[in-house]
Coordinates of C-alpha atoms in Angstrom, one line a residue:
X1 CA 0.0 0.0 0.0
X2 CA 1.1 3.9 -0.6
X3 CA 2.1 5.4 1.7
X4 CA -0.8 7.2 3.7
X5 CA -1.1 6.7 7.1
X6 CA -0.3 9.6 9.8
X7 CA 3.2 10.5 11.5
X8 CA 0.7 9.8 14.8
X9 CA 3.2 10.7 17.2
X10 CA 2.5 14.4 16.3
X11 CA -0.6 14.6 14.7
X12 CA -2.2 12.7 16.8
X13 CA -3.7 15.8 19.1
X14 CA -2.8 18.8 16.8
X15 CA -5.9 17.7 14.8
X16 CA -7.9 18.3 17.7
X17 CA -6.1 21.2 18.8
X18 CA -6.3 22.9 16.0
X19 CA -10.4 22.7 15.9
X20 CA -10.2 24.0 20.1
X21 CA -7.9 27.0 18.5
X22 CA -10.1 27.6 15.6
X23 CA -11.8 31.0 16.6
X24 CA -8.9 31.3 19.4
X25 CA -7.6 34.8 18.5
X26 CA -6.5 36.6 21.5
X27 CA -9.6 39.3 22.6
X28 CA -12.5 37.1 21.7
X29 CA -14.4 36.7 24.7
X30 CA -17.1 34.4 23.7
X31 CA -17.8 31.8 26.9
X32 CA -17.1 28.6 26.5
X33 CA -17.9 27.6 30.5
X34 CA -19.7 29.0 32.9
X35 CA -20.0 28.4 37.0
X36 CA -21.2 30.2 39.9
X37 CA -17.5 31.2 40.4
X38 CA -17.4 33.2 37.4
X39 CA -16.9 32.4 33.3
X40 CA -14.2 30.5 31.5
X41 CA -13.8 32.8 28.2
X42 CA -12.4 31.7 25.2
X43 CA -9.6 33.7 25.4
X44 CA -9.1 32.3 28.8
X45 CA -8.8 28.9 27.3
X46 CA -6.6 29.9 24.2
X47 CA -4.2 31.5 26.6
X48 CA -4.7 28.2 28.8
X49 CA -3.9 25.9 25.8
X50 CA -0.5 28.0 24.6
X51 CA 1.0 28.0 28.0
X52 CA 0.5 23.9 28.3
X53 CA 0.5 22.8 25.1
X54 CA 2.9 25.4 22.8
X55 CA 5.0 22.7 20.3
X56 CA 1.4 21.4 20.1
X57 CA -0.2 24.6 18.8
X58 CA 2.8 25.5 17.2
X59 CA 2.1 22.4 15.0
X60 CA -1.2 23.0 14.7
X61 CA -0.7 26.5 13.5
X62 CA 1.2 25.0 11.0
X63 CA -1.1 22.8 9.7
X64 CA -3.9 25.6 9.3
X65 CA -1.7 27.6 7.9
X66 CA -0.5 24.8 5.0
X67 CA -4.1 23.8 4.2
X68 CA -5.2 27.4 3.5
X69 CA -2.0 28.4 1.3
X70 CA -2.3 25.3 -0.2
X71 CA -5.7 24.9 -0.8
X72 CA -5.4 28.5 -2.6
X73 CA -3.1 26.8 -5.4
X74 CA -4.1 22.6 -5.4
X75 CA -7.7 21.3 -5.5
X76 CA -8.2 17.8 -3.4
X77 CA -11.5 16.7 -3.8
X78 CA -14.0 14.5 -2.1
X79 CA -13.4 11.3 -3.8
X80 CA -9.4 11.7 -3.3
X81 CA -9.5 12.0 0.4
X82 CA -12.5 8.9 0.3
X83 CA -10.0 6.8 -1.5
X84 CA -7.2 7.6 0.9
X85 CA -9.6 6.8 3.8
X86 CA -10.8 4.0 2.2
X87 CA -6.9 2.5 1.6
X88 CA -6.8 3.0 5.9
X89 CA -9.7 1.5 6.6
X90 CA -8.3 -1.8 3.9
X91 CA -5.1 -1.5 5.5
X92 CA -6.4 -1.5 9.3
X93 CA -8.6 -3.9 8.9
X94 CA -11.1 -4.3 12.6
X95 CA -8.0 -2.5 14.0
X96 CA -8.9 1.3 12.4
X97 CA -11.4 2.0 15.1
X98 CA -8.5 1.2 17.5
X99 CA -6.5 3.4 15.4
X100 CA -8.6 6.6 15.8
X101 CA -9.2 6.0 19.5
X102 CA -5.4 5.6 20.5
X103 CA -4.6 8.6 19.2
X104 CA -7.7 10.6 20.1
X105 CA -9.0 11.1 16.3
X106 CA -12.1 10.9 14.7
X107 CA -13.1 9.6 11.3
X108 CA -14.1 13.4 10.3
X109 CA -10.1 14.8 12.0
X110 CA -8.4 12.3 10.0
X111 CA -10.0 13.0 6.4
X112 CA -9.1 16.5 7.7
X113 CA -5.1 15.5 7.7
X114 CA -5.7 13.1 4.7
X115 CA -6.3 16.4 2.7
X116 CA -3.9 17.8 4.0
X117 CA -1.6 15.1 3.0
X118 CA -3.0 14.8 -0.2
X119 CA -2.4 18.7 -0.9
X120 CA 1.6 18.2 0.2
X121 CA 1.7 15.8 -2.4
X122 CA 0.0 17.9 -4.8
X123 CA 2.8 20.7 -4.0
X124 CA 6.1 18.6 -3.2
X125 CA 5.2 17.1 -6.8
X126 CA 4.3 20.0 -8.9
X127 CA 7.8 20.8 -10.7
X128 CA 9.0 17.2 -10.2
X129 CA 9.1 15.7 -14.4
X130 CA 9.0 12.3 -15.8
X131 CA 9.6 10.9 -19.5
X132 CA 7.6 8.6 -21.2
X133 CA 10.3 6.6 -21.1
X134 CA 10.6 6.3 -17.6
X135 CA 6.3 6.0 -17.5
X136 CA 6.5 3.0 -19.9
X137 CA 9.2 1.6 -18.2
X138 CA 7.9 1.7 -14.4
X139 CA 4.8 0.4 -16.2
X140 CA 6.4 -2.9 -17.0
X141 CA 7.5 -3.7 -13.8
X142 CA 4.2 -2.5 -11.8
X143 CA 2.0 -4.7 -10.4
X144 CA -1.1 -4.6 -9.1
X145 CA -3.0 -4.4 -5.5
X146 CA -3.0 -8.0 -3.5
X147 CA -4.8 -8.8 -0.5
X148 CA -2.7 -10.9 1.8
X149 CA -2.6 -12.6 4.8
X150 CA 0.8 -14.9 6.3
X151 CA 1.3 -16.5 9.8
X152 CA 4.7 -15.5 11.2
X153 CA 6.3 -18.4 13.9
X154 CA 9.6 -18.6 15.1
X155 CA 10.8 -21.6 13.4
X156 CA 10.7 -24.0 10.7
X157 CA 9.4 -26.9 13.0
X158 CA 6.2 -24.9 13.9
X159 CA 5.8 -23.8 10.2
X160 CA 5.2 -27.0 8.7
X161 CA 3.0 -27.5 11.9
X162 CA 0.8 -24.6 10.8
X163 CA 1.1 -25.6 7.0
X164 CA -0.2 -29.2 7.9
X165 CA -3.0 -28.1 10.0
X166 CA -4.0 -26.1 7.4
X167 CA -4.2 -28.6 4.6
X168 CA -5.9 -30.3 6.5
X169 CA -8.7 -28.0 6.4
X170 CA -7.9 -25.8 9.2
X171 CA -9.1 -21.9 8.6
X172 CA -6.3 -19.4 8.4
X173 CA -7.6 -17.1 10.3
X174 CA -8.0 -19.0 13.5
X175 CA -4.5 -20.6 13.2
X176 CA -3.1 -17.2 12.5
X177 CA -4.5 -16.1 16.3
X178 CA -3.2 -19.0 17.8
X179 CA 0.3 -19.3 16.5
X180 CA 1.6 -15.8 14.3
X181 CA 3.8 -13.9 16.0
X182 CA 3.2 -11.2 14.5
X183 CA 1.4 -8.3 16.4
X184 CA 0.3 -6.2 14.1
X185 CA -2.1 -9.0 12.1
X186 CA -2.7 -12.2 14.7
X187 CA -6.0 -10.7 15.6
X188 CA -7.2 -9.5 12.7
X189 CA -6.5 -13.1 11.4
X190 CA -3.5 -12.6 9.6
X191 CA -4.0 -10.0 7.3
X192 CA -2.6 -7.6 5.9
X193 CA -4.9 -5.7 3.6
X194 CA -4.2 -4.9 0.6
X195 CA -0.7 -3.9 -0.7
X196 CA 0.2 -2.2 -3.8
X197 CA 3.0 -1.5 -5.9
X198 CA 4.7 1.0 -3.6
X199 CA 3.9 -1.1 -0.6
X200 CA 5.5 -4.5 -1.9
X201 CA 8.6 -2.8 -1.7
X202 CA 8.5 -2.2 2.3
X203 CA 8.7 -6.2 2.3
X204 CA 11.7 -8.0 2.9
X205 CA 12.5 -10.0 -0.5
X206 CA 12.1 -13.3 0.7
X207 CA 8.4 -12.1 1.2
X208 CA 8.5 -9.9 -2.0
X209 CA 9.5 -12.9 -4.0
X210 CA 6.5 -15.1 -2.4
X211 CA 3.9 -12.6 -3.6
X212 CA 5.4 -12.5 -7.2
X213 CA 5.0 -16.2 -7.0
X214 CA 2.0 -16.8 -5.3
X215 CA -1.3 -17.9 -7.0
X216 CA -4.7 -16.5 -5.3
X217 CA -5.9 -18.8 -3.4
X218 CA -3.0 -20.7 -2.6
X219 CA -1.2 -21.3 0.9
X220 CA 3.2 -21.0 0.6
X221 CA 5.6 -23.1 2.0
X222 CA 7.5 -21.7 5.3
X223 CA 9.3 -18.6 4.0
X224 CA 12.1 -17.4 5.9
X225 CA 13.4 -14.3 6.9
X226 CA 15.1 -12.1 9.1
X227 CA 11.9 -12.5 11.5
X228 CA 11.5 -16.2 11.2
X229 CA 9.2 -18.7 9.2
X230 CA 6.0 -16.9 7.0
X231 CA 3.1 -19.0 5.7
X232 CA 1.4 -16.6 3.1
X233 CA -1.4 -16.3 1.3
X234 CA -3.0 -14.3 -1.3
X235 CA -6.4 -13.7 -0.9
X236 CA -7.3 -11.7 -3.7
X237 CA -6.3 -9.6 -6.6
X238 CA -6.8 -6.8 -9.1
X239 CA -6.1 -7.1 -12.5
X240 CA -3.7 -4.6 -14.3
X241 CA -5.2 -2.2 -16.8
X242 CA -3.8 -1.3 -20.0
X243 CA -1.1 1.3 -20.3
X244 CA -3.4 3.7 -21.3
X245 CA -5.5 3.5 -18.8
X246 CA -3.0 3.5 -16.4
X247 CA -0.5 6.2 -17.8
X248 CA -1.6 9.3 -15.8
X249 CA -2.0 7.0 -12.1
X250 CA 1.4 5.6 -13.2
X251 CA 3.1 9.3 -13.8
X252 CA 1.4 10.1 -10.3
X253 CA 3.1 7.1 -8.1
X254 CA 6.8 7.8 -10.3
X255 CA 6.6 11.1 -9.0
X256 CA 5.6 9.9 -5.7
X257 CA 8.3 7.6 -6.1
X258 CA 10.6 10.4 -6.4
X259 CA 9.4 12.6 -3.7
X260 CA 11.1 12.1 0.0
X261 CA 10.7 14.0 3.5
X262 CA 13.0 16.6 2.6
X263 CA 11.6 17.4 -0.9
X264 CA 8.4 17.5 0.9
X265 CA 9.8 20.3 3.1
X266 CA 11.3 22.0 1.0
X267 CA 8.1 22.5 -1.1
X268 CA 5.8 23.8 2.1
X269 CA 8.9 26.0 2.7
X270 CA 8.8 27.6 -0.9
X271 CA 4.3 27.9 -0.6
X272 CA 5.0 29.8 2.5
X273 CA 7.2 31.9 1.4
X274 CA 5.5 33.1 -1.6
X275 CA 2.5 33.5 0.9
X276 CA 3.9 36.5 2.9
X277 CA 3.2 34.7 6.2
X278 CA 2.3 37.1 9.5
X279 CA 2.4 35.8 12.5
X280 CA 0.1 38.1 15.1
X281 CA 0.2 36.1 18.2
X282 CA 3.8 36.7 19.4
X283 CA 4.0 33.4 21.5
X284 CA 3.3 31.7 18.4
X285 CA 5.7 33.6 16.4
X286 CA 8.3 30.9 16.3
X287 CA 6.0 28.6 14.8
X288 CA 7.9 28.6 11.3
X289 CA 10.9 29.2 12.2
X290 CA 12.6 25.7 11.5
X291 CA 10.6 25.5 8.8
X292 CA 11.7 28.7 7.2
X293 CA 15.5 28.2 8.5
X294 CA 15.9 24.5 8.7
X295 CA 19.4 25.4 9.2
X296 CA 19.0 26.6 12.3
X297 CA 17.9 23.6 13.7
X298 CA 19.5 22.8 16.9
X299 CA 22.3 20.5 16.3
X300 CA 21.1 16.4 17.7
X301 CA 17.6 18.2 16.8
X302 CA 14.8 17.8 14.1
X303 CA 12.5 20.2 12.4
X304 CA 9.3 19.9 12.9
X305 CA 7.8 17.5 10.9
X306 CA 5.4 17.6 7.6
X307 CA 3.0 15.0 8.3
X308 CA 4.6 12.3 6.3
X309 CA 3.7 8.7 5.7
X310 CA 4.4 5.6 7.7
X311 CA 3.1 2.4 6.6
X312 CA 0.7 0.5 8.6
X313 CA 3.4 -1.9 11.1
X314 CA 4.1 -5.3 9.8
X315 CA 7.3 -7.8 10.9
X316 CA 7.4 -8.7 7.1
X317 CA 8.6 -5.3 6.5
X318 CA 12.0 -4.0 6.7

């Protein structure tokens, strides 16, 4: 699968924050609490929130900001960010509602960053050129969306176990709760989701190779890799459209493909820039800085981050 899913360890609350901060600019005095002991204004609560939570609203000042430049320029539409959720949702299986909950999001937050992610794309790509040459040629060696599912145990001895039991008519999905070892897909019975081009790469190539193999349908022999012994299967899978159907997806994901942290970066630095940024509230003034003068980044220290891809966790993957 593409890469999609949130950089959680920041994004989770500055989603939410950023709807608290919304109307939050200093003198509004709109009550948002009231007690016998007196009002809790706004502004009260905005001053509140900056004083406790500062990198957060720094962050989430930053994402406001990025969606409104970049929304001025790139157009994201309904059906994008639905497709993006709906790669999640195959991804995460039973485990997105977990996913929203552990990081205190909502289905409506996270289409919220999904545009956003989908408009950093839109910008990190924009001057980035490929040659028909190069389409054609990632063409032939694309291949399309699989659904899979594998078992991981520690060693061959249990693999064939697992493989027996199996063809002996045992259902994957409850073997794959009682013996995988694998964290991120024992409970959801194995699976996977669905992985695409970009997201067979993440695999390690013994498991790479297996899915070029791999009929639908059929069950593997114990794979092994740096994690131990994989039975695999592939449940399902897409067929691969023509060339021409496919060119302008295809010149999309090779300009993905050429598009890392750092480019992404560098592009919300250039659509700031060019948006004559003014900072009002002076305790958030240092919002941009690292993003304006990465340079200046403390040395051992990052810059903020762009919300960035990780794929969904898997012991398969390098």
């Amino acid at each position: 699968m593409k890469k999609w899913i949130i950089s959680v360890s920041l994004a989770a609350g500055v989603v939410g924050l950023a709807g608290c901060s919304g109307d939050g600019a200093e003198g509004n005095s709109d009550v948002v609490a009231t007690t016998k002991a007196g009002d809790v204004t706004k502004d009260e609560l905005y001053k509140s929130m900056k004083q406790k939570f500062t990198p957060q609203m720094e962050q989430a000042l930053q994402e406001l900001v990025y969606t409104k430049v970049l929304e001025e320029k790139y157009d994201v539409s309904k059906e994008e960010v639905d497709e993006k959720l709906n790669e999640a949702k195959d991804q995460l299986g039973p485990q997105f509602e977990m996913f929203l909950q552990q990081y205190n999001l909502d289905e409506k937050s996270f289409k919220e960053y999904l545009k956003l992610q989908l408009l950093q794309e839109k910008a990190a790509i924009s001057d980035v050129k490929v040659t028909e040459e190069e389409v054609k040629k990632y063409y032939e060696t694309w291949k399309p969306d699989i659904q899979v599912r594998h078992i991981l145990v520690d060693d061959e001895k249990t693999a064939k176990e697992v493989k027996q039991k199996l063809a002996d008519g045992g259902k994957f999905e409850e073997l794959a709760k009682e013996y995988s070892k694998d964290p991120g897909s024992a409970e959801n019975g194995g699976s996977l989701g669905w992985v695409d081009n970009a997201g067979r790469q993440n695999f390690v190539p013994e498991f790479s190779k297996a899915l070029d193999t791999l009929e639908k349908g059929k069950v593997s022999e114990p794979i092994k890799t740096e994690y131990g012994y994989h039975i695999i299967e592939v449940t399902d899978k897409k067929e691969k459209k023509s060339f021409d159907e496919m060119k302008k997806e295809i010149e999309k994901e090779l300009k993905l493909s050429k598009v890392d942290p750092q480019k992404i970066q560098e592009a919300m630095k250039a659509e700031i820039e060019k948006a004559d940024l003014n900072i009002k509230d002076k305790d958030l003034k240092k919002a941009f800085d690292q993003v304006l003068n990465p340079a200046a980044t403390p040395e051992g220290g990052e810059a903020p981050a762009v919300p960035e891809g990780e794929e969904a966790p898997a012991p398969a993957e390098e």
